[in-house]
C-alpha positions as a LaTeX table, in Angstrom:
\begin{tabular}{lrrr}
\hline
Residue & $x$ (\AA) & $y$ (\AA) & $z$ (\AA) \\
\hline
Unk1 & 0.00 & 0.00 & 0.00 \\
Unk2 & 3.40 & 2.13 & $-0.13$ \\
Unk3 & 3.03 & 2.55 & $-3.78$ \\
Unk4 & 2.08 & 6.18 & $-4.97$ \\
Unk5 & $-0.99$ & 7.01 & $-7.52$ \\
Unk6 & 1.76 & 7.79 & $-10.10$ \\
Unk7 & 3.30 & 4.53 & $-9.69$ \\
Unk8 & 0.67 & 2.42 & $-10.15$ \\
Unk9 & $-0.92$ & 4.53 & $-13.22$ \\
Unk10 & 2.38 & 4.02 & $-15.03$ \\
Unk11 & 1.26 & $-0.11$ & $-14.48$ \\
Unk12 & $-2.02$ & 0.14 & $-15.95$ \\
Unk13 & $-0.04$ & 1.53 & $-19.28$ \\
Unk14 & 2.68 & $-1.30$ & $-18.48$ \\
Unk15 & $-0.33$ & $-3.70$ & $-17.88$ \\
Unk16 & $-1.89$ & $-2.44$ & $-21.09$ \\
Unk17 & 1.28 & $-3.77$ & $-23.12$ \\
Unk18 & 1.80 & $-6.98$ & $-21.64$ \\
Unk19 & $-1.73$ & $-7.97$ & $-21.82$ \\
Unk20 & $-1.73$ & $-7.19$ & $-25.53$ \\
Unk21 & $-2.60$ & $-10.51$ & $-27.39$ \\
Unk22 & $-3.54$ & $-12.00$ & $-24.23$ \\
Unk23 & $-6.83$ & $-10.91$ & $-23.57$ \\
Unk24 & $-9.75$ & $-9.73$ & $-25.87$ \\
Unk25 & $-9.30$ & $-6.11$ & $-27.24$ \\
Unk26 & $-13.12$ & $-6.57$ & $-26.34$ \\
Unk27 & $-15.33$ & $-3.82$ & $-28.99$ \\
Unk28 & $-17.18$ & $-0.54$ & $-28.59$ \\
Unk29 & $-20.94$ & $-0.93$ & $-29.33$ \\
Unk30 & $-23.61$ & 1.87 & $-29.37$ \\
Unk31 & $-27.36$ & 2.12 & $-30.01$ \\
Unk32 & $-29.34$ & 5.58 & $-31.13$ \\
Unk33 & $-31.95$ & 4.45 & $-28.74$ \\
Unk34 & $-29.39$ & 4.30 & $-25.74$ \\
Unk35 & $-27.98$ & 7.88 & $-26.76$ \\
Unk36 & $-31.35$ & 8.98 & $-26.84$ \\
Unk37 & $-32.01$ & 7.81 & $-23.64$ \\
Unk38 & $-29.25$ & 9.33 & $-22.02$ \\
Unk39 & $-29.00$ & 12.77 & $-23.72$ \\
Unk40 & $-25.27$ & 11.78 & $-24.71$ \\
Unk41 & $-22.84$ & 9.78 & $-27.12$ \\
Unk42 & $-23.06$ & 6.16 & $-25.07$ \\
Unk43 & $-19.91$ & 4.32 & $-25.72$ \\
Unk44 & $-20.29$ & 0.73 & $-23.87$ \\
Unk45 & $-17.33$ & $-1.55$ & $-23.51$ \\
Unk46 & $-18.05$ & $-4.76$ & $-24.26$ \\
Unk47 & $-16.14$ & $-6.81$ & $-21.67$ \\
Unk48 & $-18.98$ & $-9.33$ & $-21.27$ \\
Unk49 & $-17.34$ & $-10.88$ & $-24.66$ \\
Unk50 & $-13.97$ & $-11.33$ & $-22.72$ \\
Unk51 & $-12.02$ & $-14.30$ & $-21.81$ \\
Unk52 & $-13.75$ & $-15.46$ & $-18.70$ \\
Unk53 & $-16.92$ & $-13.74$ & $-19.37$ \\
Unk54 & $-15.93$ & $-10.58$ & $-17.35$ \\
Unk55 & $-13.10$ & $-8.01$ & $-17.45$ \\
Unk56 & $-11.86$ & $-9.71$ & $-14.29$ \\
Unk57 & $-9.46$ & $-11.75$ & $-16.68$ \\
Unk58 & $-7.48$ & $-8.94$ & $-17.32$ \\
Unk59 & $-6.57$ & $-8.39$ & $-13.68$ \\
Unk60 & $-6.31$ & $-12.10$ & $-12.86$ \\
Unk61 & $-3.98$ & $-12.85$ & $-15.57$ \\
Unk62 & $-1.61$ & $-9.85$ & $-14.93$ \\
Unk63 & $-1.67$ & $-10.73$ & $-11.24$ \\
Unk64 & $-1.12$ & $-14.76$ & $-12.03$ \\
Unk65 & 1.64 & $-13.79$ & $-14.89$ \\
Unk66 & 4.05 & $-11.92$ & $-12.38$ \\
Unk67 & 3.32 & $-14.74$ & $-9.60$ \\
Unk68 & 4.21 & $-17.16$ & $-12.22$ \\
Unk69 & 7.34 & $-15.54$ & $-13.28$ \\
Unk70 & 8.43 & $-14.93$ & $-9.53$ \\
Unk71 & 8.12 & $-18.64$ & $-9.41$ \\
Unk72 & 4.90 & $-19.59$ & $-7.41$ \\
Unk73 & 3.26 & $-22.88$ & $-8.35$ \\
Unk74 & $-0.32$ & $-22.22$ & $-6.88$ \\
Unk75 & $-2.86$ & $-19.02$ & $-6.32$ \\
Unk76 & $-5.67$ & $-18.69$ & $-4.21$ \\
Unk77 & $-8.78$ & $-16.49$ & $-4.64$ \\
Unk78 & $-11.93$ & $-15.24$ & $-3.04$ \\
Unk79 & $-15.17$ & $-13.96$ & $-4.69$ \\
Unk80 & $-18.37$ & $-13.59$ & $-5.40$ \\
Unk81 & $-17.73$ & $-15.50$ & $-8.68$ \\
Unk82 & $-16.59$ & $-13.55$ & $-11.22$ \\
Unk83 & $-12.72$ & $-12.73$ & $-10.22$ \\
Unk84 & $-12.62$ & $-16.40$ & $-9.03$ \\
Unk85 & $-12.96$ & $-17.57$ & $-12.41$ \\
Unk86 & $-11.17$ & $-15.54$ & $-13.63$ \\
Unk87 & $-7.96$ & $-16.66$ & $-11.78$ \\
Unk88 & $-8.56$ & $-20.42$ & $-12.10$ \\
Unk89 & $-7.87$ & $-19.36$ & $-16.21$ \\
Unk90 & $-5.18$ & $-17.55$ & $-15.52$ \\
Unk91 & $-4.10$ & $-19.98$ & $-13.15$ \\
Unk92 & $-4.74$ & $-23.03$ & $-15.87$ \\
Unk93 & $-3.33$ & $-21.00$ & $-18.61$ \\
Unk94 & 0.30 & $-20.37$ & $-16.41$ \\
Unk95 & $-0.02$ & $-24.29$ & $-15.15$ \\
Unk96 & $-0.48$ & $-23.25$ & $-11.86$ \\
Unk97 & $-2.59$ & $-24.86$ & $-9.30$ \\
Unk98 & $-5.77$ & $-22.56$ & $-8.28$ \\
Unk99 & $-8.24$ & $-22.87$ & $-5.35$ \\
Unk100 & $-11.31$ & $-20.13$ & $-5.15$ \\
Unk101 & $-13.63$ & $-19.61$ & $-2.15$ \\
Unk102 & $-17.06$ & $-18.51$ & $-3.00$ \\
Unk103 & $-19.96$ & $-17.88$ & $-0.87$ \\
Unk104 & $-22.30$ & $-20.80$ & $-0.46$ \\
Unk105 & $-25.24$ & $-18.79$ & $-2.62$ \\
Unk106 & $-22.63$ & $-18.27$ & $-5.14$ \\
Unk107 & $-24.35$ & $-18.53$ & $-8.73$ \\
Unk108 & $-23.92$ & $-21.84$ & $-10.16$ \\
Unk109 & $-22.72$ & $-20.48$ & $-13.90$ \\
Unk110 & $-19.61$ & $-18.93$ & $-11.78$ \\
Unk111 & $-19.50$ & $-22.25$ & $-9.79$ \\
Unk112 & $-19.01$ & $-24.28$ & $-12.73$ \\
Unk113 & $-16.74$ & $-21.95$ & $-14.64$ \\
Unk114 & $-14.18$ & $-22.65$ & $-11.84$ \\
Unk115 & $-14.45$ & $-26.37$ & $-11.96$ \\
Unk116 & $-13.92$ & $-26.41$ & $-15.71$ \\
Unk117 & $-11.39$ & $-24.32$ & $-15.82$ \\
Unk118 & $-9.80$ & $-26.89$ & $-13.13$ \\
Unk119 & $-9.75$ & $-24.32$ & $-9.86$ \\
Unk120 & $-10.83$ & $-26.62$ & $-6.74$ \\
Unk121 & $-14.07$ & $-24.78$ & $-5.12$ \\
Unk122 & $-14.32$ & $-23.69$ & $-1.64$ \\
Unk123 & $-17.39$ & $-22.53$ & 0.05 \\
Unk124 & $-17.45$ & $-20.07$ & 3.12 \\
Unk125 & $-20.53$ & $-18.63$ & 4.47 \\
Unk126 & $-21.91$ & $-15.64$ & 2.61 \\
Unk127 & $-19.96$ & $-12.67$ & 3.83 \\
Unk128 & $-16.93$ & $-11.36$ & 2.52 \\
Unk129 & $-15.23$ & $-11.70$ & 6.22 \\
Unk130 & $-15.92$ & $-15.35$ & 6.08 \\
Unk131 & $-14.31$ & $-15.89$ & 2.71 \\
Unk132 & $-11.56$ & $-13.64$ & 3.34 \\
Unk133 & $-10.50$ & $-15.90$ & 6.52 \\
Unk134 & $-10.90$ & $-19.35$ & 4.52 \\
Unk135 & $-8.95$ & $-17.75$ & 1.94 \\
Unk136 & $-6.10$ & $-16.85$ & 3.83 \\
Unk137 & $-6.11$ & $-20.05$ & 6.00 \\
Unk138 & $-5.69$ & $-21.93$ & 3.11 \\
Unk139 & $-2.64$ & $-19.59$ & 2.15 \\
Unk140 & $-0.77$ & $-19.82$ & 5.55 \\
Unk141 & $-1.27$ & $-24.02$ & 4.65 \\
Unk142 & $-0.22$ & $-24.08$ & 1.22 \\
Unk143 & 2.09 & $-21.43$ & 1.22 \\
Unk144 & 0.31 & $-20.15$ & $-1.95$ \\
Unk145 & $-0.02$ & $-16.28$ & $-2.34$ \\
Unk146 & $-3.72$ & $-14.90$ & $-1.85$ \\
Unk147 & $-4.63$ & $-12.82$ & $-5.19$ \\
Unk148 & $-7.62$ & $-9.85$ & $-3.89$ \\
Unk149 & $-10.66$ & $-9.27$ & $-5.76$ \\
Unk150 & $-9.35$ & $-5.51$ & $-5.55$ \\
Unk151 & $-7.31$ & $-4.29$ & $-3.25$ \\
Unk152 & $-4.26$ & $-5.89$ & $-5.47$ \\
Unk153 & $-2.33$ & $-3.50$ & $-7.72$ \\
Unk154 & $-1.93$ & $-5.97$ & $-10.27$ \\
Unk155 & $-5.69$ & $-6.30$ & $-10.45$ \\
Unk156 & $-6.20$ & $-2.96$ & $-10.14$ \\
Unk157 & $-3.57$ & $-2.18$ & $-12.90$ \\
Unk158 & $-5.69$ & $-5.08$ & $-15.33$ \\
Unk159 & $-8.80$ & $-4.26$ & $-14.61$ \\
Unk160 & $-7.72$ & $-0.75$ & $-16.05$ \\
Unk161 & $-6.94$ & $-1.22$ & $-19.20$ \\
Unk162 & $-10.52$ & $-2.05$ & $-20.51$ \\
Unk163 & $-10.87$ & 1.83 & $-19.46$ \\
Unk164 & $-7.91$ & 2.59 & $-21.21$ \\
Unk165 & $-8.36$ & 0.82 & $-24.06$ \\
Unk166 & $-12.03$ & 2.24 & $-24.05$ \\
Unk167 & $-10.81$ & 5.78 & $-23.71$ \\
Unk168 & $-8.33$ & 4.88 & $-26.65$ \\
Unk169 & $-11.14$ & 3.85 & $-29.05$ \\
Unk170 & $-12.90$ & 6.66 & $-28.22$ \\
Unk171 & $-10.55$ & 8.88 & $-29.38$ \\
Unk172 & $-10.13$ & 6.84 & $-32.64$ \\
Unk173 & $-13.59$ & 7.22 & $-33.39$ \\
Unk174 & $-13.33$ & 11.16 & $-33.24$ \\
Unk175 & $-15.91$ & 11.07 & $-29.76$ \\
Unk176 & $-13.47$ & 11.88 & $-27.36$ \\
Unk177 & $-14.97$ & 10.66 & $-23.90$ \\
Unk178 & $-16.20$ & 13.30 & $-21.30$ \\
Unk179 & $-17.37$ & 10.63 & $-19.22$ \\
Unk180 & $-16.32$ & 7.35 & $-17.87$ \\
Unk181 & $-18.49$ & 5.17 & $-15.93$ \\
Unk182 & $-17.97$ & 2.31 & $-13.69$ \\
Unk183 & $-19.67$ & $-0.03$ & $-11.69$ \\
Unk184 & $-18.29$ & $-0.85$ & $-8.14$ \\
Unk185 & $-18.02$ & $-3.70$ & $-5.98$ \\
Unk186 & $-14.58$ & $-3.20$ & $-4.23$ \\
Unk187 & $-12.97$ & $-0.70$ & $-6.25$ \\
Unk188 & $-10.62$ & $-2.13$ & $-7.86$ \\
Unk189 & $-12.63$ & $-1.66$ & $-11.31$ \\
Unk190 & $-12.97$ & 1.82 & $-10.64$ \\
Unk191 & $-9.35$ & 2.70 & $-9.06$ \\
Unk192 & $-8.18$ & 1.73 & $-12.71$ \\
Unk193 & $-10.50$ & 3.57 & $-14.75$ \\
Unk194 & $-9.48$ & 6.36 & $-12.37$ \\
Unk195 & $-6.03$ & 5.89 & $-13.18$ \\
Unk196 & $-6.25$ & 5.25 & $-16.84$ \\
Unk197 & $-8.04$ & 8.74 & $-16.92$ \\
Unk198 & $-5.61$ & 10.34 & $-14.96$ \\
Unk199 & $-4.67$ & 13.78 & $-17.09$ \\
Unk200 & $-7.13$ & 13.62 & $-19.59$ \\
Unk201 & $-9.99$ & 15.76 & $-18.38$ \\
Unk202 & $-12.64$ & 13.04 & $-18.13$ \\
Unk203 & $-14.77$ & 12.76 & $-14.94$ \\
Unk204 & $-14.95$ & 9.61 & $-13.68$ \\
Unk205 & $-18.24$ & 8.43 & $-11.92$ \\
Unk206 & $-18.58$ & 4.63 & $-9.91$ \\
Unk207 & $-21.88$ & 3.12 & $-9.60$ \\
Unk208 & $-22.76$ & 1.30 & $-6.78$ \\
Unk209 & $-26.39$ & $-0.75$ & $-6.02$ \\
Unk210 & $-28.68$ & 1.16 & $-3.43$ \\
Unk211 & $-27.58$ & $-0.12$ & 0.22 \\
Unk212 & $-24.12$ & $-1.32$ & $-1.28$ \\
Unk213 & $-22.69$ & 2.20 & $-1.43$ \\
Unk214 & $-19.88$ & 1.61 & 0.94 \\
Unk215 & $-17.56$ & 3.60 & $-1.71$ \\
Unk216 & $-20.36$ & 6.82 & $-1.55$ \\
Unk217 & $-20.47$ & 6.58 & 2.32 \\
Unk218 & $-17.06$ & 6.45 & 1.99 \\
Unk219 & $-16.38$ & 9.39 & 0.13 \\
Unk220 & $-18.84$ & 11.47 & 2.50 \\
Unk221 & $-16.84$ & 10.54 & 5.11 \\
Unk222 & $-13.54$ & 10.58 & 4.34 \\
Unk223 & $-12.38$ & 7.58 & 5.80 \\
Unk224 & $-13.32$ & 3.66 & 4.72 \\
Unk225 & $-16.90$ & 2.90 & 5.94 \\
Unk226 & $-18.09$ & $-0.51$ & 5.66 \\
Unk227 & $-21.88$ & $-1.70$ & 5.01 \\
Unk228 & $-24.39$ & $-4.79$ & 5.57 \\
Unk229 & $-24.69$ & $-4.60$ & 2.03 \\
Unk230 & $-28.48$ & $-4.91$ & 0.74 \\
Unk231 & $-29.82$ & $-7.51$ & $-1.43$ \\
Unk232 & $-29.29$ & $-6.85$ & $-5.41$ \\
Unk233 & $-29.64$ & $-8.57$ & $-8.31$ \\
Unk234 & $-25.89$ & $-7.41$ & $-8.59$ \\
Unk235 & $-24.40$ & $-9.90$ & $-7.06$ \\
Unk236 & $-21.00$ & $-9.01$ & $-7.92$ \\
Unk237 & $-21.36$ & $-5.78$ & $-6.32$ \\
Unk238 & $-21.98$ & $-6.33$ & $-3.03$ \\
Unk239 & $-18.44$ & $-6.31$ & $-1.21$ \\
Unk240 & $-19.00$ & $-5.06$ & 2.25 \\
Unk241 & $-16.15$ & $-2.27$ & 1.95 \\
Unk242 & $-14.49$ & $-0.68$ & $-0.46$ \\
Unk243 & $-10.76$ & $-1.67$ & $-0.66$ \\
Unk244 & $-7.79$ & 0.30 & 1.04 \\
Unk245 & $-5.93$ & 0.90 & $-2.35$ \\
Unk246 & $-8.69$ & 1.33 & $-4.44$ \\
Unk247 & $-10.37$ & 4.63 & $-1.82$ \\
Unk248 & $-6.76$ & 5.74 & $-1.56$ \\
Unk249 & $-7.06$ & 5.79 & $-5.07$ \\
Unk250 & $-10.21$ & 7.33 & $-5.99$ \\
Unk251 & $-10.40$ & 9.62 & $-3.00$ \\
Unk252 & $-9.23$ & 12.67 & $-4.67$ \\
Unk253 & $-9.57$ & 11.62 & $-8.46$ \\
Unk254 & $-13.55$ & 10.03 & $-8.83$ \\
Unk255 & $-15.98$ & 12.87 & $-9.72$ \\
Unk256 & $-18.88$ & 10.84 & $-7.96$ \\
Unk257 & $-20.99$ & 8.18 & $-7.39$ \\
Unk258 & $-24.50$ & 7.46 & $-8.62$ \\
Unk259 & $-26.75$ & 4.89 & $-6.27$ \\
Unk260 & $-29.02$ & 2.55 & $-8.44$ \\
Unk261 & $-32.03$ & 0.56 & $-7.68$ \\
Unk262 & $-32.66$ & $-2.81$ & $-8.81$ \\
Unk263 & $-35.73$ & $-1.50$ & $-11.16$ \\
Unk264 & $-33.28$ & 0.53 & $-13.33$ \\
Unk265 & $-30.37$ & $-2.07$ & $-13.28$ \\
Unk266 & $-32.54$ & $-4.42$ & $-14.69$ \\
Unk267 & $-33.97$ & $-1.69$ & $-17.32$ \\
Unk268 & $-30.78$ & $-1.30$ & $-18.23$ \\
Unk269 & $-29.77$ & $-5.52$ & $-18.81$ \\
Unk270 & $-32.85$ & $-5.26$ & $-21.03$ \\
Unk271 & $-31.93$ & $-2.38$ & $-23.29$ \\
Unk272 & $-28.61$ & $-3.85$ & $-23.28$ \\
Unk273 & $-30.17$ & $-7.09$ & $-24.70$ \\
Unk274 & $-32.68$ & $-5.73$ & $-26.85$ \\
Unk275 & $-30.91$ & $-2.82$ & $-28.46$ \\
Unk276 & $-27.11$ & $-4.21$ & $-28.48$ \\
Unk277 & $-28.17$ & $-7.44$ & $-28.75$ \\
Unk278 & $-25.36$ & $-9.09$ & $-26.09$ \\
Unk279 & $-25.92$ & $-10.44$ & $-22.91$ \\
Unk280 & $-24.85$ & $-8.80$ & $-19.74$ \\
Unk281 & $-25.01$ & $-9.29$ & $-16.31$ \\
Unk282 & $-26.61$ & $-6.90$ & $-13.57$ \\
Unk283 & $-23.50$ & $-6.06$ & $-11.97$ \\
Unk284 & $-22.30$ & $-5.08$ & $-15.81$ \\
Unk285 & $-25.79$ & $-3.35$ & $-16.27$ \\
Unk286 & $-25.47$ & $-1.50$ & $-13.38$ \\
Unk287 & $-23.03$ & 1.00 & $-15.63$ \\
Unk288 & $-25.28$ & 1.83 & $-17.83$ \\
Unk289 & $-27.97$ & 1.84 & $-14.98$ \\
Unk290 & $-25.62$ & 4.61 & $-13.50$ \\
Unk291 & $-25.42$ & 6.18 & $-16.93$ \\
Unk292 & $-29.16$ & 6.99 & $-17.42$ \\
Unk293 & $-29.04$ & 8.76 & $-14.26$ \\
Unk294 & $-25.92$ & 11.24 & $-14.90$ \\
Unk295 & $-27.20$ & 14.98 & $-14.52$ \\
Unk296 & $-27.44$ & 16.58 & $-17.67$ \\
Unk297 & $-24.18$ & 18.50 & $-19.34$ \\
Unk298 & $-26.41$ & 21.25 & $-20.10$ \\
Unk299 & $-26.64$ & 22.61 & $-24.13$ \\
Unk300 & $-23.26$ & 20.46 & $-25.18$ \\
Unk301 & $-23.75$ & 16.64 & $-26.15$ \\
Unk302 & $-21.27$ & 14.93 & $-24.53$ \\
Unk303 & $-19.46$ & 11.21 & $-24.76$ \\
Unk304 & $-20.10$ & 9.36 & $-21.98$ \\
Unk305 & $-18.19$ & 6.01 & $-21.88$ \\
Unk306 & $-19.61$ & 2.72 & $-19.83$ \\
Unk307 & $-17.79$ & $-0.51$ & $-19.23$ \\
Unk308 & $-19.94$ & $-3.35$ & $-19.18$ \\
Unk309 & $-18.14$ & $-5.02$ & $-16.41$ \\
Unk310 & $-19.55$ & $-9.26$ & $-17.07$ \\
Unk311 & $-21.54$ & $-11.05$ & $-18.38$ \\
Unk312 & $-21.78$ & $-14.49$ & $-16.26$ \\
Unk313 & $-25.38$ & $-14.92$ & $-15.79$ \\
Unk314 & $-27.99$ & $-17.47$ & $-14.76$ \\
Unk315 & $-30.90$ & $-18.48$ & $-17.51$ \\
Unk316 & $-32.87$ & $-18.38$ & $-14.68$ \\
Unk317 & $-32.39$ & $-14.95$ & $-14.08$ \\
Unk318 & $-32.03$ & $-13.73$ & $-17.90$ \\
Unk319 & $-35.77$ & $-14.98$ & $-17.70$ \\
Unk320 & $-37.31$ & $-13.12$ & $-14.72$ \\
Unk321 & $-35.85$ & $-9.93$ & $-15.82$ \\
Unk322 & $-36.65$ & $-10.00$ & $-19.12$ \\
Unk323 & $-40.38$ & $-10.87$ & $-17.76$ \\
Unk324 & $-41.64$ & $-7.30$ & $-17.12$ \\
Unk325 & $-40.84$ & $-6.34$ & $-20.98$ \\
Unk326 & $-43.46$ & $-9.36$ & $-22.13$ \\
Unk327 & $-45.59$ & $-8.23$ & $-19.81$ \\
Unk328 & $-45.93$ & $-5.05$ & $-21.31$ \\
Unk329 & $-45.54$ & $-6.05$ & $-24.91$ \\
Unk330 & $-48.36$ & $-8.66$ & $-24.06$ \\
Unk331 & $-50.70$ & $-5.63$ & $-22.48$ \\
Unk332 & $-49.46$ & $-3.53$ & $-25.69$ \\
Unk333 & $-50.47$ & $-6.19$ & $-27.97$ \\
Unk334 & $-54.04$ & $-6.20$ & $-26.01$ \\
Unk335 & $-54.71$ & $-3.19$ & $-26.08$ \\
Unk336 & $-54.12$ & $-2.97$ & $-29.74$ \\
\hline
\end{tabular}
C-alpha cells in the first residue's frame, strides 16, 4: 500500500502492453436508442465478450503472470464469482494450481466456470469476512499467495486497461470521452478507470447498487466505511467495503458516485439485450444503470463512456428480468 498514484498509473499503461494478445481487445458498441435515452454519445465496452466472461481476466492474468514468473506454483482467490474464475484461467493457462472460495449462494454459472477451468471450489458462508478468513487459511497451509478481488495493484492495474483501451477507441472514433463510468463492488474496477483517466480531463463516476454504497459513504466521510450490504440482483457488487488501495485511489480523483435501484439495473440488462443485442449481467448493467441517471451537461452533447463489467449470468435470471418487458408487450399487444 506504499506505492504512490503515479506509480501504479504508469502499471495500468505497463499492464496495457503486456496484456496485448492476451486478452480480448473486447469492442465498442452503441445504439441511437441508448444515446437517446441518455441525452449523450453512449460508448459501452463490451467486456462481457472477454475471456472469462468478465473483465476480471485482465486483472487475474496480470496478477497470475508476475506470480508465475516470480516462481509460485499455486494461487488462491476469493469472490463472489466472477474474479474467481477468472484466476482459475489464468491460473490453468500459467499451469499453476488454483483454489477459489465462493460464498455458499454463489451462482452456479460462476460455480461451474471454476471447476472447468480446473480451480478446486471452496465454500465459506456468505460474507466477505468469512471468505476472506478461509482464503487466507488456506494460504498460511499451502504457502500459496492470496490474489484480492481488488485491493491488489496488479488487479487494479488489469482491470484498467478495458478503461484505457475504451478511452483509446474513443478517441479513434473522433468522440473523445467526457465521461467514464464504472460499476463498483470493491474498487478495484474503478481505481483503474481512475487511473487510466488520470490527465485527460474526463470525470470519472462509480456506480454502486442502493444499500451497497460503501464507496459513496465512503467518500462522504472521508475515511473507509463498511456496510451490511443490501440484497441486489448485482451480485457481484456487493463487497461489504471498499478496498484500502482502491479509496486511496479514488479519494481525490472520482468525480462521484451514482446509487441505483434494482428497477433501473434491470432496465438497463434489457436495453442492453434488446438494443445491443449481447448479454450482460446486472453487476455489468449496473453501468449503464448509473449512466441513465448522470445529470445533464447542459446545451453540449457529450461522450459518456460505460464498461460493461460481465456477463456471467444465470438463464434463470435472464428470464425473470426479461419478464416485465413481455408483460408489457403482451398488455401492448391487447390493447391494440
Amino acid at each position: 500500500m506504499t506505492r504512490t498514484v503515479g506509480q501504479v498509473r504508469a502499471d495500468v499503461e505497463e499492464a496495457s502492453r503486456w496484456l496485448a494478445g492476451r486478452v480480448v481487445r473486447t469492442p465498442v458498441l452503441r445504439s441511437p436508442v441508448i444515446d437517446e435515452l441518455a441525452g449523450a454519445r453512449v460508448l459501452l465496452k463490451a467486456e462481457n465478450l472477454q475471456n472469462g466472461g468478465s473483465y476480471k481476466m485482465r486483472g487475474a492474468l496480470r496478477a497470475v503472470g508476475r506470480l508465475a514468473a516470480a516462481g509460485h506454483t499455486g494461487v488462491i482467490a476469493q469472490s463472489t464469482g466472477n474474479h474467481a474464475v477468472a484466476v482459475a484461467l489464468a491460473a490453468r493457462q500459467h499451469g499453476l494450481a488454483a483454489t477459489v472460495v465462493l460464498p455458499v449462494d454463489a451462482a452456479s454459472t460462476k460455480v461451474d466456470r471454476a471447476r472447468a477451468a480446473g480451480a478446486r471450489v471452496v465454500f465459506a458462508g456468505t460474507a466477505v469476512e468469512e471468505r476472506v478468513a478461509v482464503a487466507d487459511g488456506l494460504s498460511d497451509e499451502s504457502g500459496h499467495p492470496v490474489i484480492d478481488a481488488y485491493d491488489h495493484p496488479d488487479v487494479i492495474a488489469g482491470q484498467g486497461t478495458a478503461s484505457l483501451e475504451l478511452i483509446e477507441d474513443a478517441e479513434r472514433l473522433g468522440t473523445p470521452l467526457d465521461v467514464l463510468v464504472v460499476p463498483v463492488g470493491g474498487g478495484g474496477g474503478v481505481a483503474g478507470a481512475c487511473l487510466a483517466a488520470a490527465g485527460s480531463g474526463i470525470e470519472v463516476y462509480g456506480v454502486e447498487p442502493v444499500g451497497c454504497d460503501s464507496l459513496a459513504r465512503s467518500l462522504a466521510a472521508g475515511v473507509r466505511v463498511p456496510v451490511a450490504p443490501a440484497p441486489t440482483i448485482a451480485d457481484g457488487l456487493r463487497p461489504s467495503c471498499v478496498g484500502e488501495l482502491p479509496f486511496a485511489i479514488v479519494r481525490e480523483t472520482l468525480r462521484g458516485v451514482v446509487r441505483v435501484d434494482d428497477d433501473e439495473i434491470a432496465a438497463a440488462f434489457r436495453l442492453i439485450l434488446t438494443e445491443l443485442k449481447v448479454l450482460a449481467e446486472p453487476s455489468g448493467a449496473a453501468g449503464l444503470a448509473g449512466a441513465l441517471r448522470l445529470p445533464p451537461a447542459g446545451d453540449r452533447r457529450r461522450t459518456v463512456g460505460v464498461v460493461l463489467t460481465g456477463g456471467n449470468v444465470e438463464a434463470a435470471l435472464v428470464a425473470r428480468l426479461m419478464a416485465p418487458r413481455s408483460a408489457d408487450l403482451a398488455e401492448e399487444g391487447a390493447a391494440a
